[in-house]
mmCIF file of N, CA and C in Angstrom:
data_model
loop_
_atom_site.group_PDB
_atom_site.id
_atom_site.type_symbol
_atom_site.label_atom_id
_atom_site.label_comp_id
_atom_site.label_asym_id
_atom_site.label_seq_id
_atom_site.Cartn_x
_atom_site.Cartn_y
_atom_site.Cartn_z
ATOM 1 N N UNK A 7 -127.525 -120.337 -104.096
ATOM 2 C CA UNK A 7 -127.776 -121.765 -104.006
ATOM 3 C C UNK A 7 -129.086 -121.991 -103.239
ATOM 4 N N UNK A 8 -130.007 -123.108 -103.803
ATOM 5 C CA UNK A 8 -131.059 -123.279 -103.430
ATOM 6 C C UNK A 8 -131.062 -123.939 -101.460
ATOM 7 N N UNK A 9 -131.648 -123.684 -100.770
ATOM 8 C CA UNK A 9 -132.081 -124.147 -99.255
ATOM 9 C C UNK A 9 -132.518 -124.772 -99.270
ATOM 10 N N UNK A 10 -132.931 -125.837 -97.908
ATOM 11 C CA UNK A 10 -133.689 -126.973 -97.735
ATOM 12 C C UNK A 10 -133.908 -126.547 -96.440
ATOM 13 N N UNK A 11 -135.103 -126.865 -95.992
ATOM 14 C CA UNK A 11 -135.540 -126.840 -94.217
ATOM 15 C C UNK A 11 -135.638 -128.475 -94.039
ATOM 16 N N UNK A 12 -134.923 -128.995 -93.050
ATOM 17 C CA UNK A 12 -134.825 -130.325 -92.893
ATOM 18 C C UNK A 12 -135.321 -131.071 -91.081
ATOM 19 N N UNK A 13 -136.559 -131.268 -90.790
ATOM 20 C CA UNK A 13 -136.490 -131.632 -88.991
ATOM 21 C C UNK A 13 -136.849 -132.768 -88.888
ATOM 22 N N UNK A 14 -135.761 -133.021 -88.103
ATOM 23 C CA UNK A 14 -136.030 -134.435 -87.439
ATOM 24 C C UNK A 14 -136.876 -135.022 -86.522
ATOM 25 N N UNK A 15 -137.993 -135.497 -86.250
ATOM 26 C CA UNK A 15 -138.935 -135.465 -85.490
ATOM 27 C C UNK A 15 -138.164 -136.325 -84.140
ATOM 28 N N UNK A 16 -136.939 -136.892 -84.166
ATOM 29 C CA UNK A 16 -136.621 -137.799 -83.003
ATOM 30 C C UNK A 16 -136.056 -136.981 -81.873
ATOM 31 N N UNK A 17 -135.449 -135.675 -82.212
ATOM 32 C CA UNK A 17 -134.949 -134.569 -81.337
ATOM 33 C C UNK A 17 -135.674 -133.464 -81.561
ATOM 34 N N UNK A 18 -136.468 -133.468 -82.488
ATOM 35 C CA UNK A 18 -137.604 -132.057 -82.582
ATOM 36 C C UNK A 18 -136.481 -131.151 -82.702
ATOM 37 N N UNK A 19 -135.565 -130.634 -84.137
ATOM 38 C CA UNK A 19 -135.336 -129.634 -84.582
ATOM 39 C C UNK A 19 -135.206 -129.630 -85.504
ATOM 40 N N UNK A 20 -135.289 -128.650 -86.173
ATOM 41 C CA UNK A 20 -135.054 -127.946 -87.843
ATOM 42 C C UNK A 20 -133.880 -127.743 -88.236
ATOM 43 N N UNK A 21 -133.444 -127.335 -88.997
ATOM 44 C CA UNK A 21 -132.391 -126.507 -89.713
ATOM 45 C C UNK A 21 -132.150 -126.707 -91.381
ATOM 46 N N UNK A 22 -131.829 -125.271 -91.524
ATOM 47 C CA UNK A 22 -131.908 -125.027 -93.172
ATOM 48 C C UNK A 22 -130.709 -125.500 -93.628
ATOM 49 N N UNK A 23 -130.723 -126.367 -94.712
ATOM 50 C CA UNK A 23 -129.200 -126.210 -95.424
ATOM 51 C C UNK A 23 -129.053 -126.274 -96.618
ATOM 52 N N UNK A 24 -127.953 -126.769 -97.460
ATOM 53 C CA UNK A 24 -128.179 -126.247 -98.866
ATOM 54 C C UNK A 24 -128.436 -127.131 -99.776
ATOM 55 N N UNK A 25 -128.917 -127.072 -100.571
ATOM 56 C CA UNK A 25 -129.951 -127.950 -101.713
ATOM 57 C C UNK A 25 -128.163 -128.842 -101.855
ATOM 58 N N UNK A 26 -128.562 -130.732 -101.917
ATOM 59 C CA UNK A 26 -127.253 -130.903 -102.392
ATOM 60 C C UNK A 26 -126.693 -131.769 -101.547
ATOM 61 N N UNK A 27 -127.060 -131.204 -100.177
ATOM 62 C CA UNK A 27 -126.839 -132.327 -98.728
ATOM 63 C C UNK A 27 -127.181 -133.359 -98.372
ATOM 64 N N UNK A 28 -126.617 -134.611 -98.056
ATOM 65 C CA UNK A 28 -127.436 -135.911 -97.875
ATOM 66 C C UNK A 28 -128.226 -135.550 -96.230
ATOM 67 N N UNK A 29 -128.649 -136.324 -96.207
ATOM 68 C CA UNK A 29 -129.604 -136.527 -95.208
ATOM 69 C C UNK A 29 -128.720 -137.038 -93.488
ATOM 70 N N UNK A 30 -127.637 -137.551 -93.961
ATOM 71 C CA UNK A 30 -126.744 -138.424 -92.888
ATOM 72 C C UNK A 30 -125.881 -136.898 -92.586
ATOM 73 N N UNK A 31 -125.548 -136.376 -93.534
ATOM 74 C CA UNK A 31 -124.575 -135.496 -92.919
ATOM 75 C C UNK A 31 -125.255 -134.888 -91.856
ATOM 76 N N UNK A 32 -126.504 -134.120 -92.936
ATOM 77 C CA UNK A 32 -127.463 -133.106 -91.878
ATOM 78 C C UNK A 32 -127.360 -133.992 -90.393
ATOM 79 N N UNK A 33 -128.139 -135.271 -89.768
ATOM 80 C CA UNK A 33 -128.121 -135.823 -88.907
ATOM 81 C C UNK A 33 -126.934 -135.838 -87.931
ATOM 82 N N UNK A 34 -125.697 -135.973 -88.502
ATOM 83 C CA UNK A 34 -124.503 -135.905 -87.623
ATOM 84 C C UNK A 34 -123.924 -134.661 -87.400
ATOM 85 N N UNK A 35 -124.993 -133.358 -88.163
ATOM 86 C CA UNK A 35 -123.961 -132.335 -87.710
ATOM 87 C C UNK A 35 -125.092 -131.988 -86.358
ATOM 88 N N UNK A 36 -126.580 -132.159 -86.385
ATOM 89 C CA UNK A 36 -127.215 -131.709 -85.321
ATOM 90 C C UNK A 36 -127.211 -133.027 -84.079
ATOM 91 N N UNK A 37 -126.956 -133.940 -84.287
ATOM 92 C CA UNK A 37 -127.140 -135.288 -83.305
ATOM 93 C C UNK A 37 -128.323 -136.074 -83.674
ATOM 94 N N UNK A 38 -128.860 -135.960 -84.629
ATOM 95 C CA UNK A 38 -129.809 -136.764 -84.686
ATOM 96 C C UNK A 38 -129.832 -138.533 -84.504
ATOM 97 N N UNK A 39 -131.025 -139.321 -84.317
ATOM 98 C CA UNK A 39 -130.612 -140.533 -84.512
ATOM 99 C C UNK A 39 -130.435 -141.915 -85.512
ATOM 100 N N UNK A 40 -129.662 -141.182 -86.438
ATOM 101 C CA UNK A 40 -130.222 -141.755 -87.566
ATOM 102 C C UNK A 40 -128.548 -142.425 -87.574
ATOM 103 N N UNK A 41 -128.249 -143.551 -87.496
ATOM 104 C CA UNK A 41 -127.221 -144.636 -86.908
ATOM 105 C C UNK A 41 -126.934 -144.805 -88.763
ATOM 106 N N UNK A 42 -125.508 -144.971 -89.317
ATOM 107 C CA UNK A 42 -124.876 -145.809 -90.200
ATOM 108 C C UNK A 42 -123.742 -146.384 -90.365
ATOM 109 N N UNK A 43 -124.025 -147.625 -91.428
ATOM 110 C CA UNK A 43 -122.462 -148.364 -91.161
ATOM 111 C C UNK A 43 -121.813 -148.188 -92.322
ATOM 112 N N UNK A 44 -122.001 -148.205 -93.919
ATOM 113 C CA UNK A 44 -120.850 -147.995 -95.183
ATOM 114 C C UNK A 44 -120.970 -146.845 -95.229
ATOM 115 N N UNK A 45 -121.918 -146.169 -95.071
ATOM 116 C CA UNK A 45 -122.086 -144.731 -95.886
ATOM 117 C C UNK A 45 -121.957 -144.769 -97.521
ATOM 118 N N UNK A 46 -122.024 -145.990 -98.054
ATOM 119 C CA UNK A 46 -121.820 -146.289 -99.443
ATOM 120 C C UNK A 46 -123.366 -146.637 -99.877
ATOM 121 N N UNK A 47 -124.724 -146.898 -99.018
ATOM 122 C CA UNK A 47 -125.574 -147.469 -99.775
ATOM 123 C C UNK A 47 -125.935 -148.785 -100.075
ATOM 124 N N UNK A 48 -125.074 -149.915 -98.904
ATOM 125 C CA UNK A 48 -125.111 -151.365 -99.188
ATOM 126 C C UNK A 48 -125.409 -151.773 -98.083
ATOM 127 N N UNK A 49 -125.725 -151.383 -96.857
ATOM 128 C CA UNK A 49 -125.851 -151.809 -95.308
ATOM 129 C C UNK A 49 -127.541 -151.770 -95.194
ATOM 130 N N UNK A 50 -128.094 -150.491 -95.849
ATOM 131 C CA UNK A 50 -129.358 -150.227 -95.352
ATOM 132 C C UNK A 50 -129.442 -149.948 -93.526
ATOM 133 N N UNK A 51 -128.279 -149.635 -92.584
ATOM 134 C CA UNK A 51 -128.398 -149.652 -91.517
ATOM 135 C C UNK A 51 -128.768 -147.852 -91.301
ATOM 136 N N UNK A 52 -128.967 -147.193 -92.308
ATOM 137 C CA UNK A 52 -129.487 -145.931 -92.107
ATOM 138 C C UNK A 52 -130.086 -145.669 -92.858
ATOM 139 N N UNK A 53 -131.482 -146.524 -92.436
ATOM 140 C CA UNK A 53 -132.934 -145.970 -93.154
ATOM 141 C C UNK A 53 -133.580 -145.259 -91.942
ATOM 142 N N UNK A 54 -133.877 -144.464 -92.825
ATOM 143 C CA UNK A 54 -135.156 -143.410 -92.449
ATOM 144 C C UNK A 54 -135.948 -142.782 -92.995
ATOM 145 N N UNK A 55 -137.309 -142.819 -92.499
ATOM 146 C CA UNK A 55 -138.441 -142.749 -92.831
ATOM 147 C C UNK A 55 -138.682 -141.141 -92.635
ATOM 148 N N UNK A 56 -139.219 -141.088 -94.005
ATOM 149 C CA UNK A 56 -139.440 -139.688 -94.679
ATOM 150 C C UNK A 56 -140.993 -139.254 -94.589
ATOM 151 N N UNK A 57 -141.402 -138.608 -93.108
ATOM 152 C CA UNK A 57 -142.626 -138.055 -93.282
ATOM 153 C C UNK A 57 -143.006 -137.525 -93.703
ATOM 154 N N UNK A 58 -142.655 -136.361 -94.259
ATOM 155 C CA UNK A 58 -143.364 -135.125 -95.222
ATOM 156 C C UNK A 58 -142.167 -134.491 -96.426
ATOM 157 N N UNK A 59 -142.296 -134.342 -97.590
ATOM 158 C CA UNK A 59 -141.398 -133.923 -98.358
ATOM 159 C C UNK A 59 -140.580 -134.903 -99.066
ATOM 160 N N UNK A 60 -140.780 -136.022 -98.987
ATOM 161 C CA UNK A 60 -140.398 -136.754 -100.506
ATOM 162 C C UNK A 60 -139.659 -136.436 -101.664
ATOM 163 N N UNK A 61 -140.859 -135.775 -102.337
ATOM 164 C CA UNK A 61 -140.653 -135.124 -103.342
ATOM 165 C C UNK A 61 -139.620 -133.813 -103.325
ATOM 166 N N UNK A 62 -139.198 -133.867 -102.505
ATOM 167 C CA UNK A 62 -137.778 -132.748 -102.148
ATOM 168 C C UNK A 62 -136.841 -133.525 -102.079
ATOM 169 N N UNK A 63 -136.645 -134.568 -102.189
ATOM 170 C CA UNK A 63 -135.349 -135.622 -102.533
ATOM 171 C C UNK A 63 -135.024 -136.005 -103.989
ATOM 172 N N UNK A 64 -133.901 -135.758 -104.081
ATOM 173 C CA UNK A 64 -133.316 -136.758 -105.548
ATOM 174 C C UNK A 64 -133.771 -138.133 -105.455
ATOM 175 N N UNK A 65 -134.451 -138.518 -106.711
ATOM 176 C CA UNK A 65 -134.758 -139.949 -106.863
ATOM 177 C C UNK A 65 -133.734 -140.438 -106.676
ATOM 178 N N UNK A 66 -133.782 -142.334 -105.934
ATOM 179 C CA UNK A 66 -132.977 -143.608 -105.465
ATOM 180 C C UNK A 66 -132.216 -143.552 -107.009
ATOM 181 N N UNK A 67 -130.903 -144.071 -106.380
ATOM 182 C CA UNK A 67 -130.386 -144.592 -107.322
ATOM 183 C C UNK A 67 -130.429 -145.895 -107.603
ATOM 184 N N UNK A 68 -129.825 -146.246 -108.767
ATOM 185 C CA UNK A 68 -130.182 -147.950 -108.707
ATOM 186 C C UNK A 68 -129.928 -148.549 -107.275
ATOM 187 N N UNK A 69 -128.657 -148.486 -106.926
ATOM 188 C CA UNK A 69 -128.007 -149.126 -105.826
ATOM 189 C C UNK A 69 -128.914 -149.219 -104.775
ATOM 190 N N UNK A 70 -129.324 -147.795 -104.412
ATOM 191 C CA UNK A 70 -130.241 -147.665 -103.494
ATOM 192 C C UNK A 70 -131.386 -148.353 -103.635
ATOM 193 N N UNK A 71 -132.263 -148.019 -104.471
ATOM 194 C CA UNK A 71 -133.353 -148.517 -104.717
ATOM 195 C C UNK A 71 -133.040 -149.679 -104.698
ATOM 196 N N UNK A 72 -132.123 -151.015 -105.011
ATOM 197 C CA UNK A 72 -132.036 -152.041 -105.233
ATOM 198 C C UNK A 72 -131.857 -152.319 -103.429
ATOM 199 N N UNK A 73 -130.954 -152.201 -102.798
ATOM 200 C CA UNK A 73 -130.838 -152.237 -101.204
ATOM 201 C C UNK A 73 -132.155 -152.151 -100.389
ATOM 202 N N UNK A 74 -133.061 -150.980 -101.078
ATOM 203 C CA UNK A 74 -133.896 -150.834 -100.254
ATOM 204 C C UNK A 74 -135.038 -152.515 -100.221
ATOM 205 N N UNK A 75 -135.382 -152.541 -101.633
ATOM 206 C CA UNK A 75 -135.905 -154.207 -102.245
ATOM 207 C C UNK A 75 -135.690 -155.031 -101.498
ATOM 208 N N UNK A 76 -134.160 -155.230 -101.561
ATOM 209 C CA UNK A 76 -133.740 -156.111 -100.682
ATOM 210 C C UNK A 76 -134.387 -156.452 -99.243
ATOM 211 N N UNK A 77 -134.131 -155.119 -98.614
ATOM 212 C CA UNK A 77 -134.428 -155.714 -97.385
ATOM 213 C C UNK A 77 -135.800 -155.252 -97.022
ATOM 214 N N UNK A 78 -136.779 -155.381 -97.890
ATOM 215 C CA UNK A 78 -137.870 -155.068 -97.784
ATOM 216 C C UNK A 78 -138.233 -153.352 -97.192
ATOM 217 N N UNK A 79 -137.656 -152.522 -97.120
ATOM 218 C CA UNK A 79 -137.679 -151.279 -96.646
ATOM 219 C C UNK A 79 -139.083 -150.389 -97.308
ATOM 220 N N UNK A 80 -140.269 -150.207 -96.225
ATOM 221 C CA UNK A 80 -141.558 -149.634 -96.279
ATOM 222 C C UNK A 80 -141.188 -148.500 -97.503
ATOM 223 N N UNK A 81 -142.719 -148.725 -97.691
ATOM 224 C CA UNK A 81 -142.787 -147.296 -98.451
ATOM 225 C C UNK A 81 -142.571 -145.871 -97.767
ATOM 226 N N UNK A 82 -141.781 -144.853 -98.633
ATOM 227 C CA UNK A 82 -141.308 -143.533 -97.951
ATOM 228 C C UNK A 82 -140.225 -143.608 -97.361
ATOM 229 N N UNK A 83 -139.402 -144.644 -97.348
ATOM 230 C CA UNK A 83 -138.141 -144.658 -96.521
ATOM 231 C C UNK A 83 -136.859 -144.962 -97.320
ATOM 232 N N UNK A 84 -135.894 -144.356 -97.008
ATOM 233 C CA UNK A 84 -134.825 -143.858 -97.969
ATOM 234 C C UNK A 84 -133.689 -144.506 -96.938
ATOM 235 N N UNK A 85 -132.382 -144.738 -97.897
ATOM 236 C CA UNK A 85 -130.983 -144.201 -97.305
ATOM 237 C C UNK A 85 -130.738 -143.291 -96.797
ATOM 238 N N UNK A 86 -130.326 -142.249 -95.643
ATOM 239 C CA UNK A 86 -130.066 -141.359 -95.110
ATOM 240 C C UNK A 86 -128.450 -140.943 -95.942
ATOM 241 N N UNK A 87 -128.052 -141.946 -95.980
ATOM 242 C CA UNK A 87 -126.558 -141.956 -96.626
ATOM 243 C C UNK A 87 -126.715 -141.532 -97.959
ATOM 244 N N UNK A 88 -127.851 -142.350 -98.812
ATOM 245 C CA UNK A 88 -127.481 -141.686 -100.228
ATOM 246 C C UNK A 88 -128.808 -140.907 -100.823
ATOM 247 N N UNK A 89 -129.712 -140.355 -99.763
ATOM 248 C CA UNK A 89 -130.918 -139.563 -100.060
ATOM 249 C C UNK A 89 -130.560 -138.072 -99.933
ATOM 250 N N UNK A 90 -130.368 -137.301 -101.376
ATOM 251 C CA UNK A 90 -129.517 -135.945 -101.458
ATOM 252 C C UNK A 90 -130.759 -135.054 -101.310
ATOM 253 N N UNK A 91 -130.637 -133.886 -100.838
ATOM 254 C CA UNK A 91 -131.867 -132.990 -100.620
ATOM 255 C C UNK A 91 -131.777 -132.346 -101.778
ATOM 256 N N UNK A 92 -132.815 -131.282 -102.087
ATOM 257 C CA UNK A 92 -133.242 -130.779 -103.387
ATOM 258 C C UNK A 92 -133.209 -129.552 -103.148
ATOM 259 N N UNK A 93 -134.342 -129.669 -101.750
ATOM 260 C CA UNK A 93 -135.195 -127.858 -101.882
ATOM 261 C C UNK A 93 -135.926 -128.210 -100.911
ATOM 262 N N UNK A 94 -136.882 -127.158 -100.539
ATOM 263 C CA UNK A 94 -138.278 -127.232 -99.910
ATOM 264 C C UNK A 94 -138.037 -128.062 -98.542
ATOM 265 N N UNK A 95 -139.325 -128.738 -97.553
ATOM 266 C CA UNK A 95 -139.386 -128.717 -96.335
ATOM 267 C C UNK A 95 -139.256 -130.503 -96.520
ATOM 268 N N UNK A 96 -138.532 -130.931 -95.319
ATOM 269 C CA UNK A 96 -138.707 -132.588 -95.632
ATOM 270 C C UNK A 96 -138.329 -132.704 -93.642
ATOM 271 N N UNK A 97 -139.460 -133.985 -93.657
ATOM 272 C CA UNK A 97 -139.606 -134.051 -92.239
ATOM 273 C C UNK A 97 -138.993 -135.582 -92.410
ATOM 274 N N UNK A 98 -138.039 -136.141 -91.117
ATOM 275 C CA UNK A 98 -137.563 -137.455 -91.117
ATOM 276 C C UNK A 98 -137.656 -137.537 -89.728
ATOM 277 N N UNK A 99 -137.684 -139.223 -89.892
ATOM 278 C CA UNK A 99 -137.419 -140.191 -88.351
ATOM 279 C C UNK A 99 -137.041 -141.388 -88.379
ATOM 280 N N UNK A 100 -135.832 -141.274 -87.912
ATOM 281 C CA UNK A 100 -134.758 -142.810 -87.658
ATOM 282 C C UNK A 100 -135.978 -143.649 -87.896
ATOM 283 N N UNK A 101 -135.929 -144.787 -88.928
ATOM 284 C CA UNK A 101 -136.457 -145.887 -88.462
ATOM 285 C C UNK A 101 -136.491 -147.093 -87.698
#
């Protein structure tokens, strides 16, 4: 199964995990600060901003992408809840 290197710049650490993982789990298994409330994709209360590696995420789903619209959410910044990793290196920070 494919790896992902995933660091959070708000606690400055890394860790590898497996292609497939959302972004929220990774965060709650190391402590990161990336705060959520449905875990369904309708709160937007766990966005975070995706510094490097993008393109190592599964494209938004409608839902998502539509949530993000909504509440005006910058460019590069995802659901933590429903942003699934792929592969390769992806750098994040609570927004």
């Amino acid at each position: 199964m494919p790896k992902a290197s995933v660091t959070f710049q708000d606690i400055g650490v890394t860790v590898t995990v497996p292609a497939g993982t959302r972004l929220i789990e990774v965060s709650e298994k190391v402590g990161a600060g990336i705060t959520y409330g449905c875990r369904e994709g309708e709160c937007c209360t766990c966005l975070t901003r995706i510094v490097s590696g993008h393109e190592h995420l599964a494209a938004p789903s409608v839902l998502e992408d539509q949530v993000l619209k909504d509440n005006l959410a910058p460019r590069r910044h995802r659901l933590a809840c429903q942003a699934q990793i792929l592969g390769g290196n992806i750098v994040v920070q609570p927004a």
